[in-house]
Amino acid sequence: VQLQASGGGLVQAGASLRLSCAASVASGVSFRRYVMSWFRQTPGKEREFVSAISRDNRPYYGDSVKGRFTISRDNAKNTVYLQMNSLTPEDTAVYYCAADQQIILSSYFSPSAYGYWGQGTLVTVSS
Protein backbone atom coordinates (compact mmCIF):
# COMPACT_ATOMS: atom_id res chain seq x y z
CA VAL A 1 0.00 0.00 0.00
CA GLN A 2 1.15 3.53 -0.74
CA LEU A 3 0.13 6.36 1.56
CA GLN A 4 -0.15 10.04 0.73
CA ALA A 5 -0.66 12.44 3.62
CA SER A 6 -1.90 15.98 3.15
CA GLY A 7 -3.57 18.85 4.96
CA GLY A 8 -0.77 20.25 7.06
CA GLY A 9 -0.06 23.93 7.32
CA LEU A 10 0.60 26.92 9.53
CA VAL A 11 -2.16 27.90 11.94
CA GLN A 12 -2.54 29.88 15.11
CA ALA A 13 -3.13 28.34 18.49
CA GLY A 14 -6.75 27.37 18.97
CA ALA A 15 -7.34 26.71 15.30
CA SER A 16 -8.31 23.48 13.60
CA LEU A 17 -6.86 21.42 10.77
CA ARG A 18 -7.90 18.23 9.07
CA LEU A 19 -5.26 15.86 7.81
CA SER A 20 -5.98 13.28 5.16
CA CYS A 21 -4.15 10.13 4.22
CA ALA A 22 -5.09 8.53 0.94
CA ALA A 23 -4.11 4.92 0.43
CA SER A 24 -3.41 3.18 -2.84
CA VAL A 25 -3.91 -0.51 -2.25
CA ALA A 26 -3.03 -3.41 -4.49
CA SER A 27 -5.68 -4.94 -6.68
CA GLY A 28 -7.75 -7.44 -4.75
CA VAL A 29 -6.76 -6.03 -1.38
CA SER A 30 -9.33 -4.19 0.65
CA PHE A 31 -8.48 -0.99 2.47
CA ARG A 32 -10.76 -2.26 5.24
CA ARG A 33 -8.14 -4.82 6.20
CA TYR A 34 -5.68 -2.15 7.28
CA VAL A 35 -5.35 -0.59 10.67
CA MET A 36 -4.63 3.07 9.99
CA SER A 37 -2.76 5.37 12.32
CA TRP A 38 -1.22 8.77 12.74
CA PHE A 39 2.10 9.47 14.40
CA ARG A 40 4.00 12.70 14.75
CA GLN A 41 7.61 13.62 15.17
CA THR A 42 9.65 16.67 16.05
CA PRO A 43 13.40 17.03 15.53
CA GLY A 44 15.45 15.03 17.97
CA LYS A 45 12.48 13.15 19.37
CA GLU A 46 11.05 9.73 18.78
CA ARG A 47 7.96 9.28 16.69
CA GLU A 48 4.91 9.70 18.92
CA PHE A 49 1.63 7.84 18.62
CA VAL A 50 -1.27 10.18 17.93
CA SER A 51 -4.23 8.06 16.92
CA ALA A 52 -5.29 4.81 15.32
CA ILE A 53 -8.47 3.43 13.87
CA SER A 54 -9.09 -0.27 13.77
CA ARG A 55 -10.49 -2.37 10.96
CA ASP A 56 -13.91 -2.13 12.61
CA ASN A 57 -13.68 1.65 13.11
CA ARG A 58 -12.68 1.76 16.75
CA PRO A 59 -10.60 4.87 17.51
CA TYR A 60 -7.61 5.07 19.81
CA TYR A 61 -5.80 8.22 20.92
CA GLY A 62 -2.63 9.26 22.57
CA ASP A 63 -3.09 10.99 25.92
CA SER A 64 -1.91 14.34 24.62
CA VAL A 65 -4.63 14.57 21.96
CA LYS A 66 -7.62 12.93 23.64
CA GLY A 67 -10.67 15.14 23.47
CA ARG A 68 -9.16 17.37 20.78
CA PHE A 69 -8.41 15.08 17.84
CA THR A 70 -10.79 12.76 16.02
CA ILE A 71 -9.78 10.00 13.65
CA SER A 72 -12.10 8.60 11.02
CA ARG A 73 -11.90 6.52 7.88
CA ASP A 74 -13.82 6.41 4.63
CA ASN A 75 -13.36 2.95 3.22
CA ALA A 76 -15.06 3.90 -0.03
CA LYS A 77 -12.36 6.52 -0.61
CA ASN A 78 -9.47 4.54 0.90
CA THR A 79 -8.78 7.50 3.11
CA VAL A 80 -8.24 8.16 6.80
CA TYR A 81 -8.69 11.57 8.36
CA LEU A 82 -7.44 13.29 11.47
CA GLN A 83 -9.52 16.22 12.61
CA MET A 84 -7.41 18.35 14.94
CA ASN A 85 -9.11 20.96 17.07
CA SER A 86 -7.85 23.38 19.73
CA LEU A 87 -4.34 23.14 18.40
CA THR A 88 -1.47 24.29 20.58
CA PRO A 89 2.18 24.98 19.75
CA GLU A 90 2.98 21.61 21.32
CA ASP A 91 1.15 19.98 18.42
CA THR A 92 3.74 21.31 15.99
CA ALA A 93 5.32 18.33 14.25
CA VAL A 94 5.53 16.35 11.07
CA TYR A 95 2.51 14.08 11.00
CA TYR A 96 2.82 10.67 9.40
CA CYS A 97 0.14 8.19 8.51
CA ALA A 98 0.85 4.50 8.84
CA ALA A 99 -0.88 1.30 7.87
CA ASP A 100 -0.64 -2.38 8.50
CA GLN A 101 -2.75 -5.47 7.92
CA GLN A 102 -1.17 -7.78 10.46
CA ILE A 103 -0.90 -5.48 13.44
CA ILE A 104 -2.57 -6.44 16.71
CA LEU A 105 -4.15 -4.10 19.22
CA SER A 106 -1.30 -4.17 21.70
CA SER A 107 1.03 -2.86 18.98
CA TYR A 108 -1.10 -0.05 17.65
CA PHE A 109 0.97 2.48 19.58
CA SER A 110 4.35 1.27 18.35
CA PRO A 111 5.82 2.77 15.18
CA SER A 112 7.91 -0.32 14.54
CA ALA A 113 4.77 -2.44 14.18
CA TYR A 114 3.68 -0.69 10.98
CA GLY A 115 4.84 -1.80 7.61
CA TYR A 116 3.74 1.17 5.54
CA TRP A 117 4.28 4.90 5.99
CA GLY A 118 3.31 8.05 4.21
CA GLN A 119 5.73 10.86 3.54
CA GLY A 120 4.56 13.16 6.32
CA THR A 121 2.86 16.51 6.41
CA LEU A 122 4.07 19.43 8.49
CA VAL A 123 1.78 21.05 11.02
CA THR A 124 2.99 24.28 12.57
CA VAL A 125 1.01 25.97 15.32
CA SER A 126 2.02 29.47 16.27
CA SER A 127 1.33 30.99 19.67
CSV table of C-alpha atoms in Angstrom, one decimal:
chain,number,residue,atom,x,y,z
A,1,VAL,CA,0.0,0.0,0.0
A,2,GLN,CA,1.1,3.5,-0.7
A,3,LEU,CA,0.1,6.4,1.6
A,4,GLN,CA,-0.1,10.0,0.7
A,5,ALA,CA,-0.7,12.4,3.6
A,6,SER,CA,-1.9,16.0,3.2
A,7,GLY,CA,-3.6,18.8,5.0
A,8,GLY,CA,-0.8,20.2,7.1
A,9,GLY,CA,-0.1,23.9,7.3
A,10,LEU,CA,0.6,26.9,9.5
A,11,VAL,CA,-2.2,27.9,11.9
A,12,GLN,CA,-2.5,29.9,15.1
A,13,ALA,CA,-3.1,28.3,18.5
A,14,GLY,CA,-6.7,27.4,19.0
A,15,ALA,CA,-7.3,26.7,15.3
A,16,SER,CA,-8.3,23.5,13.6
A,17,LEU,CA,-6.9,21.4,10.8
A,18,ARG,CA,-7.9,18.2,9.1
A,19,LEU,CA,-5.3,15.9,7.8
A,20,SER,CA,-6.0,13.3,5.2
A,21,CYS,CA,-4.1,10.1,4.2
A,22,ALA,CA,-5.1,8.5,0.9
A,23,ALA,CA,-4.1,4.9,0.4
A,24,SER,CA,-3.4,3.2,-2.8
A,25,VAL,CA,-3.9,-0.5,-2.2
A,26,ALA,CA,-3.0,-3.4,-4.5
A,27,SER,CA,-5.7,-4.9,-6.7
A,28,GLY,CA,-7.8,-7.4,-4.8
A,29,VAL,CA,-6.8,-6.0,-1.4
A,30,SER,CA,-9.3,-4.2,0.7
A,31,PHE,CA,-8.5,-1.0,2.5
A,32,ARG,CA,-10.8,-2.3,5.2
A,33,ARG,CA,-8.1,-4.8,6.2
A,34,TYR,CA,-5.7,-2.1,7.3
A,35,VAL,CA,-5.3,-0.6,10.7
A,36,MET,CA,-4.6,3.1,10.0
A,37,SER,CA,-2.8,5.4,12.3
A,38,TRP,CA,-1.2,8.8,12.7
A,39,PHE,CA,2.1,9.5,14.4
A,40,ARG,CA,4.0,12.7,14.8
A,41,GLN,CA,7.6,13.6,15.2
A,42,THR,CA,9.6,16.7,16.1
A,43,PRO,CA,13.4,17.0,15.5
A,44,GLY,CA,15.5,15.0,18.0
A,45,LYS,CA,12.5,13.1,19.4
A,46,GLU,CA,11.0,9.7,18.8
A,47,ARG,CA,8.0,9.3,16.7
A,48,GLU,CA,4.9,9.7,18.9
A,49,PHE,CA,1.6,7.8,18.6
A,50,VAL,CA,-1.3,10.2,17.9
A,51,SER,CA,-4.2,8.1,16.9
A,52,ALA,CA,-5.3,4.8,15.3
A,53,ILE,CA,-8.5,3.4,13.9
A,54,SER,CA,-9.1,-0.3,13.8
A,55,ARG,CA,-10.5,-2.4,11.0
A,56,ASP,CA,-13.9,-2.1,12.6
A,57,ASN,CA,-13.7,1.7,13.1
A,58,ARG,CA,-12.7,1.8,16.8
A,59,PRO,CA,-10.6,4.9,17.5
A,60,TYR,CA,-7.6,5.1,19.8
A,61,TYR,CA,-5.8,8.2,20.9
A,62,GLY,CA,-2.6,9.3,22.6
A,63,ASP,CA,-3.1,11.0,25.9
A,64,SER,CA,-1.9,14.3,24.6
A,65,VAL,CA,-4.6,14.6,22.0
A,66,LYS,CA,-7.6,12.9,23.6
A,67,GLY,CA,-10.7,15.1,23.5
A,68,ARG,CA,-9.2,17.4,20.8
A,69,PHE,CA,-8.4,15.1,17.8
A,70,THR,CA,-10.8,12.8,16.0
A,71,ILE,CA,-9.8,10.0,13.6
A,72,SER,CA,-12.1,8.6,11.0
A,73,ARG,CA,-11.9,6.5,7.9
A,74,ASP,CA,-13.8,6.4,4.6
A,75,ASN,CA,-13.4,2.9,3.2
A,76,ALA,CA,-15.1,3.9,0.0
A,77,LYS,CA,-12.4,6.5,-0.6
A,78,ASN,CA,-9.5,4.5,0.9
A,79,THR,CA,-8.8,7.5,3.1
A,80,VAL,CA,-8.2,8.2,6.8
A,81,TYR,CA,-8.7,11.6,8.4
A,82,LEU,CA,-7.4,13.3,11.5
A,83,GLN,CA,-9.5,16.2,12.6
A,84,MET,CA,-7.4,18.3,14.9
A,85,ASN,CA,-9.1,21.0,17.1
A,86,SER,CA,-7.9,23.4,19.7
A,87,LEU,CA,-4.3,23.1,18.4
A,88,THR,CA,-1.5,24.3,20.6
A,89,PRO,CA,2.2,25.0,19.8
A,90,GLU,CA,3.0,21.6,21.3
A,91,ASP,CA,1.1,20.0,18.4
A,92,THR,CA,3.7,21.3,16.0
A,93,ALA,CA,5.3,18.3,14.2
A,94,VAL,CA,5.5,16.4,11.1
A,95,TYR,CA,2.5,14.1,11.0
A,96,TYR,CA,2.8,10.7,9.4
A,97,CYS,CA,0.1,8.2,8.5
A,98,ALA,CA,0.9,4.5,8.8
A,99,ALA,CA,-0.9,1.3,7.9
A,100,ASP,CA,-0.6,-2.4,8.5
A,101,GLN,CA,-2.8,-5.5,7.9
A,102,GLN,CA,-1.2,-7.8,10.5
A,103,ILE,CA,-0.9,-5.5,13.4
A,104,ILE,CA,-2.6,-6.4,16.7
A,105,LEU,CA,-4.2,-4.1,19.2
A,106,SER,CA,-1.3,-4.2,21.7
A,107,SER,CA,1.0,-2.9,19.0
A,108,TYR,CA,-1.1,0.0,17.6
A,109,PHE,CA,1.0,2.5,19.6
A,110,SER,CA,4.3,1.3,18.4
A,111,PRO,CA,5.8,2.8,15.2
A,112,SER,CA,7.9,-0.3,14.5
A,113,ALA,CA,4.8,-2.4,14.2
A,114,TYR,CA,3.7,-0.7,11.0
A,115,GLY,CA,4.8,-1.8,7.6
A,116,TYR,CA,3.7,1.2,5.5
A,117,TRP,CA,4.3,4.9,6.0
A,118,GLY,CA,3.3,8.0,4.2
A,119,GLN,CA,5.7,10.9,3.5
A,120,GLY,CA,4.6,13.2,6.3
A,121,THR,CA,2.9,16.5,6.4
A,122,LEU,CA,4.1,19.4,8.5
A,123,VAL,CA,1.8,21.1,11.0
A,124,THR,CA,3.0,24.3,12.6
A,125,VAL,CA,1.0,26.0,15.3
A,126,SER,CA,2.0,29.5,16.3
A,127,SER,CA,1.3,31.0,19.7
